Coordinates of C-alpha atoms in Angstrom, one line a residue:
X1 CA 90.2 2.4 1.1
X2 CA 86.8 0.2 1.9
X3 CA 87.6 -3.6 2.2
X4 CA 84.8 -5.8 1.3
X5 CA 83.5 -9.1 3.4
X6 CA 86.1 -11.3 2.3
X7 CA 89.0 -8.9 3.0
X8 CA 90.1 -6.9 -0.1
X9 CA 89.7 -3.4 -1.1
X10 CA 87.7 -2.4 -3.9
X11 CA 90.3 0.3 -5.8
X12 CA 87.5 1.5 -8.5
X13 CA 84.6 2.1 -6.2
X14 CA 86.9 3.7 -3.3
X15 CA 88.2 6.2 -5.9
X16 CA 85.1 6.3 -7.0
X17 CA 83.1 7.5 -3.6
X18 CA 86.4 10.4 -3.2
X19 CA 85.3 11.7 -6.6
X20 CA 82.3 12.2 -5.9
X21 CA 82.5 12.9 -2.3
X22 CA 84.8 15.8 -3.6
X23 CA 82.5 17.1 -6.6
X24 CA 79.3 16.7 -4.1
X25 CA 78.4 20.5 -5.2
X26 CA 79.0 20.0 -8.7
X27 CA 78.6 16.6 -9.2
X28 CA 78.8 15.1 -13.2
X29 CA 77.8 11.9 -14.2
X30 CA 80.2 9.5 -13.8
X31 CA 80.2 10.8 -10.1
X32 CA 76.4 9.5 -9.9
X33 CA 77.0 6.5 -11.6
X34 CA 80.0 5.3 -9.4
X35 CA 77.6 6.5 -6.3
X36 CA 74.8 4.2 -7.6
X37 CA 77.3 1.3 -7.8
X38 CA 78.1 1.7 -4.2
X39 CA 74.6 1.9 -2.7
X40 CA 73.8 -1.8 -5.1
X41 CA 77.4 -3.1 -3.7
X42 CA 76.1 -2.6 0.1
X43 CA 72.8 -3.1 -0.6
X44 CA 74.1 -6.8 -2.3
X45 CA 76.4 -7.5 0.8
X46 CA 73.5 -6.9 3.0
X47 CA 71.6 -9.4 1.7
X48 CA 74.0 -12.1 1.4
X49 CA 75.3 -11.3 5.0
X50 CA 71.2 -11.7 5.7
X51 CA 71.8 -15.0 3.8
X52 CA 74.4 -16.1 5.2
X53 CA 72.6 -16.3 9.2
X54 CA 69.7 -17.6 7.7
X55 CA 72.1 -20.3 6.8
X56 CA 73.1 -21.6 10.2
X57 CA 70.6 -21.1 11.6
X58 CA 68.4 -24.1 9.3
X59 CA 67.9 -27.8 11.1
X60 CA 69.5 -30.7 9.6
X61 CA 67.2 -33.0 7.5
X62 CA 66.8 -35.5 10.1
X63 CA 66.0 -33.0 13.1
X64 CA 62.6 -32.2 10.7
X65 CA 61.9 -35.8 10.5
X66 CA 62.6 -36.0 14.3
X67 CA 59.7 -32.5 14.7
X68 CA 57.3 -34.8 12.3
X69 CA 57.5 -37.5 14.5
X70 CA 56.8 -41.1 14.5
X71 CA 53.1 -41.6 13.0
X72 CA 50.8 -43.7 10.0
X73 CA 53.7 -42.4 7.6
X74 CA 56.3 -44.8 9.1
X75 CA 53.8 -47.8 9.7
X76 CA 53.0 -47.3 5.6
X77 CA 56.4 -47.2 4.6
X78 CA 56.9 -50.1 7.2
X79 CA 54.2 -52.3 5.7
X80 CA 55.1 -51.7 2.1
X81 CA 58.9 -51.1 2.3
X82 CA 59.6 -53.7 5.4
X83 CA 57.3 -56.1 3.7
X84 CA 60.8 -57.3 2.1
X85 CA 61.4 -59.4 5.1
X86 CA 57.7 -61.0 4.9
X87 CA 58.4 -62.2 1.2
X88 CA 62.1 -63.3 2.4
X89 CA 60.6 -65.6 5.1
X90 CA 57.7 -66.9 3.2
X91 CA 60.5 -67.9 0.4
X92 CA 62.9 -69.2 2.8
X93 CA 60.8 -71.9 5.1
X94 CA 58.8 -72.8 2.1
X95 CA 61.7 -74.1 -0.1
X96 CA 63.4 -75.3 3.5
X97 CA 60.0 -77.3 3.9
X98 CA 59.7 -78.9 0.5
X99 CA 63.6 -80.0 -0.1
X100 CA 61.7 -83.8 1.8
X101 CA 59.8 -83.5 -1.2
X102 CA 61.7 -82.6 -4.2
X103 CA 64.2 -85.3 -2.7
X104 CA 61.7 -87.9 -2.8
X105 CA 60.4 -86.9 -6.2
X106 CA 64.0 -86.2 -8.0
X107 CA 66.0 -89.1 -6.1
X108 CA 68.5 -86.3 -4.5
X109 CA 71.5 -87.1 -2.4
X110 CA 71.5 -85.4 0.9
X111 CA 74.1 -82.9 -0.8
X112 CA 71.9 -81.9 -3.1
X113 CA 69.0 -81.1 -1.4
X114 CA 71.5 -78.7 0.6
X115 CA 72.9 -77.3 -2.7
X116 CA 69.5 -76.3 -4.1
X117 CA 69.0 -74.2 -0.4
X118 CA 72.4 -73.0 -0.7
X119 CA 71.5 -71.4 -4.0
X120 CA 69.2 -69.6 -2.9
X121 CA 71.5 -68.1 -0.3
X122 CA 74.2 -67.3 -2.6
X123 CA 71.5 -65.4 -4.8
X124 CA 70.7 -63.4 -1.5
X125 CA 74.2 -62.9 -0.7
X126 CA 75.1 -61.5 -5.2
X127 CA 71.9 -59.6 -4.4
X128 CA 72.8 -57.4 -1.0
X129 CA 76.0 -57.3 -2.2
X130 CA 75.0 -55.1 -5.6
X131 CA 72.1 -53.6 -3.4
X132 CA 74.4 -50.6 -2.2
X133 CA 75.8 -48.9 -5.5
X134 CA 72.6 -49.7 -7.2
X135 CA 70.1 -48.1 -4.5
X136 CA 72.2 -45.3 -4.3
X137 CA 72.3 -44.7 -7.8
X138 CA 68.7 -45.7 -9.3
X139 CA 66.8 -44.8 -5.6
X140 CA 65.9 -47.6 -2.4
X141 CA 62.8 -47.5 -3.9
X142 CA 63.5 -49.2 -6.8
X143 CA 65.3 -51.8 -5.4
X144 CA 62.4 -52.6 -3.3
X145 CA 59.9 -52.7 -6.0
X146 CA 62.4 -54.6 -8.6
X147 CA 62.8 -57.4 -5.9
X148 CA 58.9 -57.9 -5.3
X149 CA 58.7 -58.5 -9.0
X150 CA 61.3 -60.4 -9.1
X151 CA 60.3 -62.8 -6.4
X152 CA 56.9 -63.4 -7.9
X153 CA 58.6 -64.7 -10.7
X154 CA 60.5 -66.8 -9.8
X155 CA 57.8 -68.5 -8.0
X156 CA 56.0 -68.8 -10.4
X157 CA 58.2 -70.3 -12.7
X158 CA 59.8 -72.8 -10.2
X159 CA 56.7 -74.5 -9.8
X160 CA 57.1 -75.7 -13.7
X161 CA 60.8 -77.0 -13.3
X162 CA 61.2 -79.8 -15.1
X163 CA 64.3 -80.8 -13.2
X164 CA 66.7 -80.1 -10.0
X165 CA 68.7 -78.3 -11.7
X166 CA 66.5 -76.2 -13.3
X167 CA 65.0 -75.3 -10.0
X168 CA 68.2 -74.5 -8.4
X169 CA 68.7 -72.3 -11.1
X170 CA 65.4 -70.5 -11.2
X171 CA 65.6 -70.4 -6.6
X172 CA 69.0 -68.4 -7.6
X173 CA 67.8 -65.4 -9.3
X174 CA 64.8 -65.9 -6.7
X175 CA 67.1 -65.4 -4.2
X176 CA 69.1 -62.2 -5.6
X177 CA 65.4 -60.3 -5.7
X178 CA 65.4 -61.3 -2.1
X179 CA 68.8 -59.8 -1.5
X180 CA 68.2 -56.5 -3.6
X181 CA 65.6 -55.2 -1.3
X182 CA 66.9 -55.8 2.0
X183 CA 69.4 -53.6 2.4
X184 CA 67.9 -50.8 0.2
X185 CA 64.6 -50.8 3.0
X186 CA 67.3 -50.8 5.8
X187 CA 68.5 -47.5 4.6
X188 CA 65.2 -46.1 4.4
X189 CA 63.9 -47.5 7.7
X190 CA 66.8 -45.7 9.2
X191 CA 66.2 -42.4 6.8
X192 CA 62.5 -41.6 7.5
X193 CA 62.6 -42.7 11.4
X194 CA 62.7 -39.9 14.0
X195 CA 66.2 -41.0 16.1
X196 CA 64.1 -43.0 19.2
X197 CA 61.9 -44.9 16.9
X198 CA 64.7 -46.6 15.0
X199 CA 65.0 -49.7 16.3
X200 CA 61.0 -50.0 17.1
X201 CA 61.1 -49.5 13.4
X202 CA 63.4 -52.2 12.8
X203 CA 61.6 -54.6 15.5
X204 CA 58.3 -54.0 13.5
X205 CA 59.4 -54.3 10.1
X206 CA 61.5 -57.4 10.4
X207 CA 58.6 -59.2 12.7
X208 CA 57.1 -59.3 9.1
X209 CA 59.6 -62.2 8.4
X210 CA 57.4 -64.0 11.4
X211 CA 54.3 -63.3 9.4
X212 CA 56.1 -64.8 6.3
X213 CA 56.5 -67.9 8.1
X214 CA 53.1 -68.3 9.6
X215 CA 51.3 -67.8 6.5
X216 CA 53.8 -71.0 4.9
X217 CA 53.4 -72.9 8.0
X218 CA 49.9 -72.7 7.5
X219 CA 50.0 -73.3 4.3
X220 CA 51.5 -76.5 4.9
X221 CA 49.1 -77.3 7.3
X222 CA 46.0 -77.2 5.0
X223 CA 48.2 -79.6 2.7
X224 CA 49.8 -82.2 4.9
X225 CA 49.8 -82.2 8.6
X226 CA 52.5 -84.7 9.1
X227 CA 54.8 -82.9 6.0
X228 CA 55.7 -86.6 5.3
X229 CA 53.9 -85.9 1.6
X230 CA 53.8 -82.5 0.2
X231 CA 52.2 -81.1 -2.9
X232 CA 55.5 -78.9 -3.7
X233 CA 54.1 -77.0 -7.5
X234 CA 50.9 -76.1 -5.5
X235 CA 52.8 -75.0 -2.6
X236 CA 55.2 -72.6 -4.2
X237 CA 52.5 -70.9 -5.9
X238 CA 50.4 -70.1 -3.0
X239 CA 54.5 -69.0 -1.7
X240 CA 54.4 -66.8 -4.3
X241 CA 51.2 -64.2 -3.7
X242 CA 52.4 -62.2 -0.7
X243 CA 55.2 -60.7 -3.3
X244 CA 52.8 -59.9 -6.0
X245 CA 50.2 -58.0 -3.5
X246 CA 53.4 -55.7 -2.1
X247 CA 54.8 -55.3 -5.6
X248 CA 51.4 -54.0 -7.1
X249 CA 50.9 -52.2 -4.1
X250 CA 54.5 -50.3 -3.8
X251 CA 54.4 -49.5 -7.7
X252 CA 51.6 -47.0 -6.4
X253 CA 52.2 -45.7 -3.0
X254 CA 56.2 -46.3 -1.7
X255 CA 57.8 -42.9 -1.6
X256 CA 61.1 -42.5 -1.9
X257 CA 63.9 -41.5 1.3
X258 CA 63.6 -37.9 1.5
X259 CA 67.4 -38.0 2.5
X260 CA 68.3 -40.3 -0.4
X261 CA 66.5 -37.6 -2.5
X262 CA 68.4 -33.8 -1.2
X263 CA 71.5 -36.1 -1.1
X264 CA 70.9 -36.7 -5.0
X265 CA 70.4 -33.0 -5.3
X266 CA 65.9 -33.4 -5.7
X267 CA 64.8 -30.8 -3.5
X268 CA 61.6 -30.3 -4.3
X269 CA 60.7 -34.0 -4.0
X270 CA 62.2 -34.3 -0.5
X271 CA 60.3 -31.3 0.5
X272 CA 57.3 -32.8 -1.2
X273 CA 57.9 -36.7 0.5
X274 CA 58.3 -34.0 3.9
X275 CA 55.6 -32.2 3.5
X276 CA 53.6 -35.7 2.9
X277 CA 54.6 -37.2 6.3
X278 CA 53.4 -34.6 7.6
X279 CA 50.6 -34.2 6.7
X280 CA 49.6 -38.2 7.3
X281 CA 51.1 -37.7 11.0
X282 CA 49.4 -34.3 11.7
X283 CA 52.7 -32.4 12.8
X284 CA 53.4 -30.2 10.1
X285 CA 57.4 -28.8 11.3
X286 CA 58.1 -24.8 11.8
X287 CA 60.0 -25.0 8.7
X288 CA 60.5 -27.5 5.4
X289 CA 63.5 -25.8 5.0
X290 CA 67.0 -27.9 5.9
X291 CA 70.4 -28.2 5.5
X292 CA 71.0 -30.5 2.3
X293 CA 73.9 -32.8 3.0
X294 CA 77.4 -32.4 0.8
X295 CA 76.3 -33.7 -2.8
X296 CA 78.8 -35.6 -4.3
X297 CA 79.6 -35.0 -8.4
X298 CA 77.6 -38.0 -10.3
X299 CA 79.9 -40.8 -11.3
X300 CA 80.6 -42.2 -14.2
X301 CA 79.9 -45.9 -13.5
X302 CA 78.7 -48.1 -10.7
X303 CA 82.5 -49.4 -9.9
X304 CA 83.4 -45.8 -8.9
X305 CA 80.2 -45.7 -6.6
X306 CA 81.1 -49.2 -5.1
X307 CA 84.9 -48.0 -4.5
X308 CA 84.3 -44.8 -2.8
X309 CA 81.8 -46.3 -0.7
X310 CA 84.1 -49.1 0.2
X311 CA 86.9 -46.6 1.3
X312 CA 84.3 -45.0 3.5
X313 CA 83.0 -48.5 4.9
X314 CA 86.9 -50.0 5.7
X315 CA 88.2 -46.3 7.0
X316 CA 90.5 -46.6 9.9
X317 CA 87.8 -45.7 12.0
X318 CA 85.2 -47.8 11.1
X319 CA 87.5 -51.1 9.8
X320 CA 87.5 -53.2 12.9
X321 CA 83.7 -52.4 13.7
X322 CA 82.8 -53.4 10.3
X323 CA 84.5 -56.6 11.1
X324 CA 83.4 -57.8 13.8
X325 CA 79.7 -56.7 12.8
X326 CA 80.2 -58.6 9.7
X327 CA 81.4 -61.6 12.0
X328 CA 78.9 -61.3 14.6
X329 CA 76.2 -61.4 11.6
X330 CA 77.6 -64.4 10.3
X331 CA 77.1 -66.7 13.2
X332 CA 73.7 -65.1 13.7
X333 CA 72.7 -66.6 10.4
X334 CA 74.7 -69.6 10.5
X335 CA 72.9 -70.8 13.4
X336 CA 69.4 -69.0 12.5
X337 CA 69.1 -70.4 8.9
X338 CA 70.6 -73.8 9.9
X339 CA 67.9 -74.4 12.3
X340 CA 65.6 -73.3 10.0
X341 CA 66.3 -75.9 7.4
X342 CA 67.2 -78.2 10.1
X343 CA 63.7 -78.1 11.8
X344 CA 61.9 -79.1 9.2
X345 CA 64.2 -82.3 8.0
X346 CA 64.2 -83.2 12.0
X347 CA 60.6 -82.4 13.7
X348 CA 58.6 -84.7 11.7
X349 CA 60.7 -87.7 13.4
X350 CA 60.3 -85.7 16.9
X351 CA 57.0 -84.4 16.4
X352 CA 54.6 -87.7 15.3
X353 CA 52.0 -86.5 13.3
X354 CA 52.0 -82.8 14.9
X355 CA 55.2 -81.2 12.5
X356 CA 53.7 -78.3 10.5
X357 CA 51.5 -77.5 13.6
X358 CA 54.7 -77.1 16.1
X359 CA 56.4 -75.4 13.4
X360 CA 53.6 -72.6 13.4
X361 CA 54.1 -72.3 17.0
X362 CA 57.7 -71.9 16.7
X363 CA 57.0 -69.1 14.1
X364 CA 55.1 -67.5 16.7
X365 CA 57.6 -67.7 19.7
X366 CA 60.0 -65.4 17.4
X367 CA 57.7 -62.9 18.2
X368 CA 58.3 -62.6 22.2
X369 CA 61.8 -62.1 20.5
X370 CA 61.3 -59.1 18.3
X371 CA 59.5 -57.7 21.8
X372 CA 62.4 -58.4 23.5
X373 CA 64.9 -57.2 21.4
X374 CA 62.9 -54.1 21.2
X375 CA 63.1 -53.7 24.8
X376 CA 67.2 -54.3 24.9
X377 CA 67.4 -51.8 21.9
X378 CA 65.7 -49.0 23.7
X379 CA 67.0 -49.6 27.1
X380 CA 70.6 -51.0 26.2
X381 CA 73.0 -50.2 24.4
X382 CA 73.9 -52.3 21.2
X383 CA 76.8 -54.3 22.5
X384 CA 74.9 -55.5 25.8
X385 CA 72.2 -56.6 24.2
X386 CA 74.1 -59.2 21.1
X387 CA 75.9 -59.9 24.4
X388 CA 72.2 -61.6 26.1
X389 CA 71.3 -62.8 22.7
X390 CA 74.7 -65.1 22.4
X391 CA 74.5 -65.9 25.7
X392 CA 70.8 -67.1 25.6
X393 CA 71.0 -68.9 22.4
X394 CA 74.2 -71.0 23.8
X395 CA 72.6 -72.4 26.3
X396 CA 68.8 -72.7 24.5
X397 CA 70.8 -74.9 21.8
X398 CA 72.6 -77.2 24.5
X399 CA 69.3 -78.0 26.3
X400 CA 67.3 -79.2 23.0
X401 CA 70.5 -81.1 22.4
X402 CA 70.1 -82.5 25.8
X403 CA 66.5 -82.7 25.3
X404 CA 66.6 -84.5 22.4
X405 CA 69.6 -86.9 23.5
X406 CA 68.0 -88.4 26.9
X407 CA 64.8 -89.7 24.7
X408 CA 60.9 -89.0 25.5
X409 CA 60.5 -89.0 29.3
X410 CA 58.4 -85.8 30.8
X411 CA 61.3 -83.7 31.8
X412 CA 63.6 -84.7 28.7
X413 CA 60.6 -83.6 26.6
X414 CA 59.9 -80.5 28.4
X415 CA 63.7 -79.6 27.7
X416 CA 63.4 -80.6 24.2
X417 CA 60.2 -78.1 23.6
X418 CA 61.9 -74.9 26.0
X419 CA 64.9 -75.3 23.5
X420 CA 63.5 -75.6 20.5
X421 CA 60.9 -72.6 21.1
X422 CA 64.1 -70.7 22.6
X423 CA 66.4 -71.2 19.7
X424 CA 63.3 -70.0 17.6
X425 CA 62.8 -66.7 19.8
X426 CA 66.3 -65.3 20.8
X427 CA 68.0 -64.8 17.2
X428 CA 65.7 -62.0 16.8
X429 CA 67.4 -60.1 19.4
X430 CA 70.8 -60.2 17.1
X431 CA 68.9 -59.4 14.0
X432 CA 67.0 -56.3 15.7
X433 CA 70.4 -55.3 16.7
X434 CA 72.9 -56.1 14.7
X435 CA 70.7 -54.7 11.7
X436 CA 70.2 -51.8 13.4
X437 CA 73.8 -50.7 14.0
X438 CA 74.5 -52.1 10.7
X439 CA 72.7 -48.7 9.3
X440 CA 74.0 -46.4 12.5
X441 CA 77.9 -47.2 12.1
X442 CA 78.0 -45.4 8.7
X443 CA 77.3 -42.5 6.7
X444 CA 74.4 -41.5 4.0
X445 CA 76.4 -42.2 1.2
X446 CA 77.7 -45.3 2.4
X447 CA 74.7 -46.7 4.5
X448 CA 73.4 -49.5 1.9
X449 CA 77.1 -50.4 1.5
X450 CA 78.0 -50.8 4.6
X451 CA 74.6 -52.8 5.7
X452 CA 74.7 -54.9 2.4
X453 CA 78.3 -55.9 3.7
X454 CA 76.9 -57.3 6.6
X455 CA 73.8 -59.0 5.2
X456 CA 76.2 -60.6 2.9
X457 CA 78.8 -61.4 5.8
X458 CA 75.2 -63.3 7.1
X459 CA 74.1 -64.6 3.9
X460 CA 77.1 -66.0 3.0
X461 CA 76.6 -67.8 6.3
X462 CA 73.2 -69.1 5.4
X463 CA 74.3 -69.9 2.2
X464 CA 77.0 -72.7 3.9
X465 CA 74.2 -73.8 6.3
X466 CA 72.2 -76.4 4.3
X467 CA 76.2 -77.7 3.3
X468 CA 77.1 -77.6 6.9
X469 CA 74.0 -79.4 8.2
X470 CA 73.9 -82.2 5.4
X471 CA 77.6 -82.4 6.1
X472 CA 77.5 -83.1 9.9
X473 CA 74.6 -85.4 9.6
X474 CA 76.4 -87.2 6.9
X475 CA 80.0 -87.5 9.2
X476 CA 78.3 -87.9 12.4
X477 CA 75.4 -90.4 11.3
X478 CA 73.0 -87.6 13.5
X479 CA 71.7 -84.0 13.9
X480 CA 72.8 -83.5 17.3
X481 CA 76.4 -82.5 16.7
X482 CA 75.2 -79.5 14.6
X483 CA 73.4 -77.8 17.1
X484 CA 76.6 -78.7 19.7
X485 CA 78.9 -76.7 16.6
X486 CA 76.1 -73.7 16.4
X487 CA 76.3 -73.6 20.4
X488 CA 80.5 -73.4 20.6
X489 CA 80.3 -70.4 17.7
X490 CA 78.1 -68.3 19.4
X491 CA 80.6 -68.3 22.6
X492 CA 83.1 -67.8 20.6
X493 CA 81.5 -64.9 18.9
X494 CA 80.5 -63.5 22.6
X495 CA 83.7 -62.1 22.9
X496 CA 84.4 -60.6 19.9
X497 CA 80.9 -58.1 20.7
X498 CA 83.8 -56.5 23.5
X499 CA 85.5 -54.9 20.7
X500 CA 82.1 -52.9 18.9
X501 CA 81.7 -49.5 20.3
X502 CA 80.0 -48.9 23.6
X503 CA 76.5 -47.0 22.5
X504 CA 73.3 -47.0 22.7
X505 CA 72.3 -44.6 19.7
X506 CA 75.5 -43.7 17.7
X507 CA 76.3 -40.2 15.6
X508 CA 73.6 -39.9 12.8
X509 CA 75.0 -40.4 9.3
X510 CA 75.3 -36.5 8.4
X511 CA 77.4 -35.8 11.1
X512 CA 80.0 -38.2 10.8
X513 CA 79.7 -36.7 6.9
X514 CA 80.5 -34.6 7.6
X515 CA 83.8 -34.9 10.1
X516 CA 84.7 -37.4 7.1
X517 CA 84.8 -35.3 4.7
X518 CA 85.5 -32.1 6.0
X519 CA 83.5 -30.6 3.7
X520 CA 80.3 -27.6 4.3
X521 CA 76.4 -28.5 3.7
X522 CA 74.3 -26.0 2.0
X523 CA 70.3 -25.1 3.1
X524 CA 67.8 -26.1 0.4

């Protein structure tokens, strides 16, 4: 009796092949027929065996992008997909900037002027929060363009508010575009990215939010020098142009994640989006063909999207690293988005007459920090590295409080200006890192969950800053205790880094799909 390749005998065929074995001399037609059936049968089983090598034998999706190589295709998808962190910092230091302003103009309490900053924030925080099951259902790219749109107008129509309350409304929704796109472009920064590139690509794209800030700071320069009297309406619309350039721009030319795409089941597109990075980096691979990863039915609503990527995200294995990842990214922001609303209320009473001007140089000291961070993501692993950022920005905030305490003698002022352009440069290290492991820890399907929990663990974080600066200055009668409370969290949070796993590159997301969900991929 012949078995076949997955162990049973075929009854029919076997008698079959006697039959006509034994009327060979004489044989009728039924005896050809059943003969003919067993040559198609082997020749079948041939070819799927064939199949079946071919199979293994394909590269995973990210091993092509790792043969493409890191070329003009990632520094395009950089400018238009990363320019999400340009429009955030533009946004954020120019309605940090005119809250002196809108207080003068509106009569705000000191509360206020926070609350309309911590609106914003909370709109970030609604916005990466909802930026995970809606990039993975409507596509990363959608999310980016939908938030350049967004943010355009909403600058635009805030310069016509009426009212503080209308503009805290309108800075809101402003601030949930913001939120939309961040995550979404962290998923695709990490999906188009040969493996050694990743956090170059991460350093580059997010040293747009540097670039953000020095074209507001010089914005305010050409207005008011001394940002004692600024022309807010004017302001926010000049805020607003970065957004609209990117949006029109990424209508036209963003692509898609090629990973985002076979995980949706588009094969030709990812092969397409491939074959286009490619062809811009001049290293066409051996093969377009890959492995696609384990396709998940479609759901039936964005809930069951959120809750299955929240069971991935809090899994047993990845719970207390999502914690303390969330944590660490919440005193990142604290301190980072305090100072930057801080610097603003306190440098013009520091700074006499020079203001905007040193807050354009300390826009450009964050730059020696993206370098750095670079540097310590390449040649350290993650937890090292947040371990010299905390450590750094501890003792950079004590010696401006110092600094700033023993008055406006040389050595006093020195300390003042090393702190202030230190506190400016070393966060960058944390958000290089700590972004960058954000979208290493998990897997494709739960990528923009799992970094849009953390963005929102720090955006909830900058939301309170404005509240817990106003606060402090209000109880204290000074700034100088906030910068003393920013200092004590960040050595507090230095030993929580202990407990985040020891790596320098971690597993890629299709592997640890894969032990997850113990289930096969297919080639495409």
């Amino acid at each position: 009796m012949t078995r076949s390749r997955f162990g049973f005998s075929h009854p029919v065929l076997d008698h079959g092949r006697s039959v006509a074995f034994r009327s060979s001399e004489h044989p009728t037609g039924l005896d050809l027929l059943l003969e003919g059936l067993l040559v198609r049968r082997r020749s079948w089983m041939s070819k799927h065996e064939d199949s079946a090598e071919e199979v293994t034998s394909q590269p995973e999706l990210q091993d092509v992008i790792n043969q493409i190589g890191m070329g003009p295709a990632q520094i395009f998808w950089g400018l238009l997909g990363g320019g999400v962190w340009l429009a955030d910092g533009a946004e954020l230091l120019l309605v940090s900037s005119v809250t002196r302003s809108l207080q003068s103009e509106w009569h705000l309490t000191p509360y206020m002027k926070g609350t309309i900053v911590s609106a914003v924030y909370l709109g970030i925080l609604i916005g990466n929060y909802s930026s995970g099951p809606c990039s993975q259902r409507f596509g990363r790219r959608e999310m980016i363009v939908t938030s350049y749109s967004g943010i355009f107008l909403c600058g635009i129509l805030s310069c016509a508010s009426a009212s503080a309350y209308e503009f805290l409304v309108i800075r809101f929704f402003g601030g949930i575009f913001i939120g939309v796109g961040q995550p979404a472009w962290l998923a695709i920064s990490s999906e188009v990215t040969p493996v050694y590139w990743k956090v170059v690509m991460a350093a580059a794209s997010q040293s747009l939010f540097v670039f953000g800030e020095m074209y507001v700071s010089f914005v305010i320069m050409m207005d008011d020098m001394t940002m004692q009297v600024l022309h807010w309406r004017l302001l926010l619309r000049f805020g607003a142009l970065p957004s609209l350039c990117l949006a029109a721009i990424s209508m036209l030319y963003l692509n898609e994640s090629p990973i985002f795409l076979a995980l949706k089941g588009h094969i030709k597109e990812a092969r397409t989006v491939i074959e286009t990075m490619a062809r811009q980096n001049q290293a066409m691979p051996t093969s377009l063909r890959f492995r696609q990863p384990h396709v998940h039915p479609p759901d039936t609503s964005i809930l069951s999207q959120m809750r299955r990527q929240m069971s991935v995200v809090f899994q047993n294995a990845l719970l207390v690293p999502t914690i303390v990842l969330m944590s660490t990214c919440f005193t990142l922001n604290l301190t980072y988005f305090g100072c930057l609303f801080a610097f603003p209320q306190v440098l013009p009473t520091l700074m006499h007459g020079q203001a905007a001007s040193e807050l354009l140089v300390g826009a450009l000291w964050e730059l020696p920090g993206l370098a750095l961070g670079l540097l310590l993501g390449i040649s350290a692993t993650r937890r090292t590295a947040l371990k010299f950022y905390l450590t750094s920005l501890s003792c950079f905030l004590l010696c401006f409080t110092v600094g700033v305490h023993y008055g406006q003698s040389k050595l006093p002022k020195a300390m003042l200006l090393i702190g202030y352009y230190g506190v400016k440069c070393v966060p960058n290290i944390g958000f290089i890192v700590a972004y960058q492991m954000s979208a290493e820890l998990y897997p494709t399907e739960a990528r923009t969950m799992g970094s849009a929990l953390c963005l929102a663990g720090g955006r909830l974080a900058a939301m309170l800053a404005p509240m817990v600066y106003e606060s402090i200055v209000t109880w204290t009668g000074g700034f100088l205790p906030f910068f003393l409370v920013m200092a004590t969290m960040c050595v507090s949070n230095l030993y929580m880094v202990d407990l985040l796993p020891e790596t320098s590159t971690l597993r890629h997301d299709d592997e640890i799909s894969k032990d997850s969900d113990g289930k096969a991929v297919h080639v495409v």
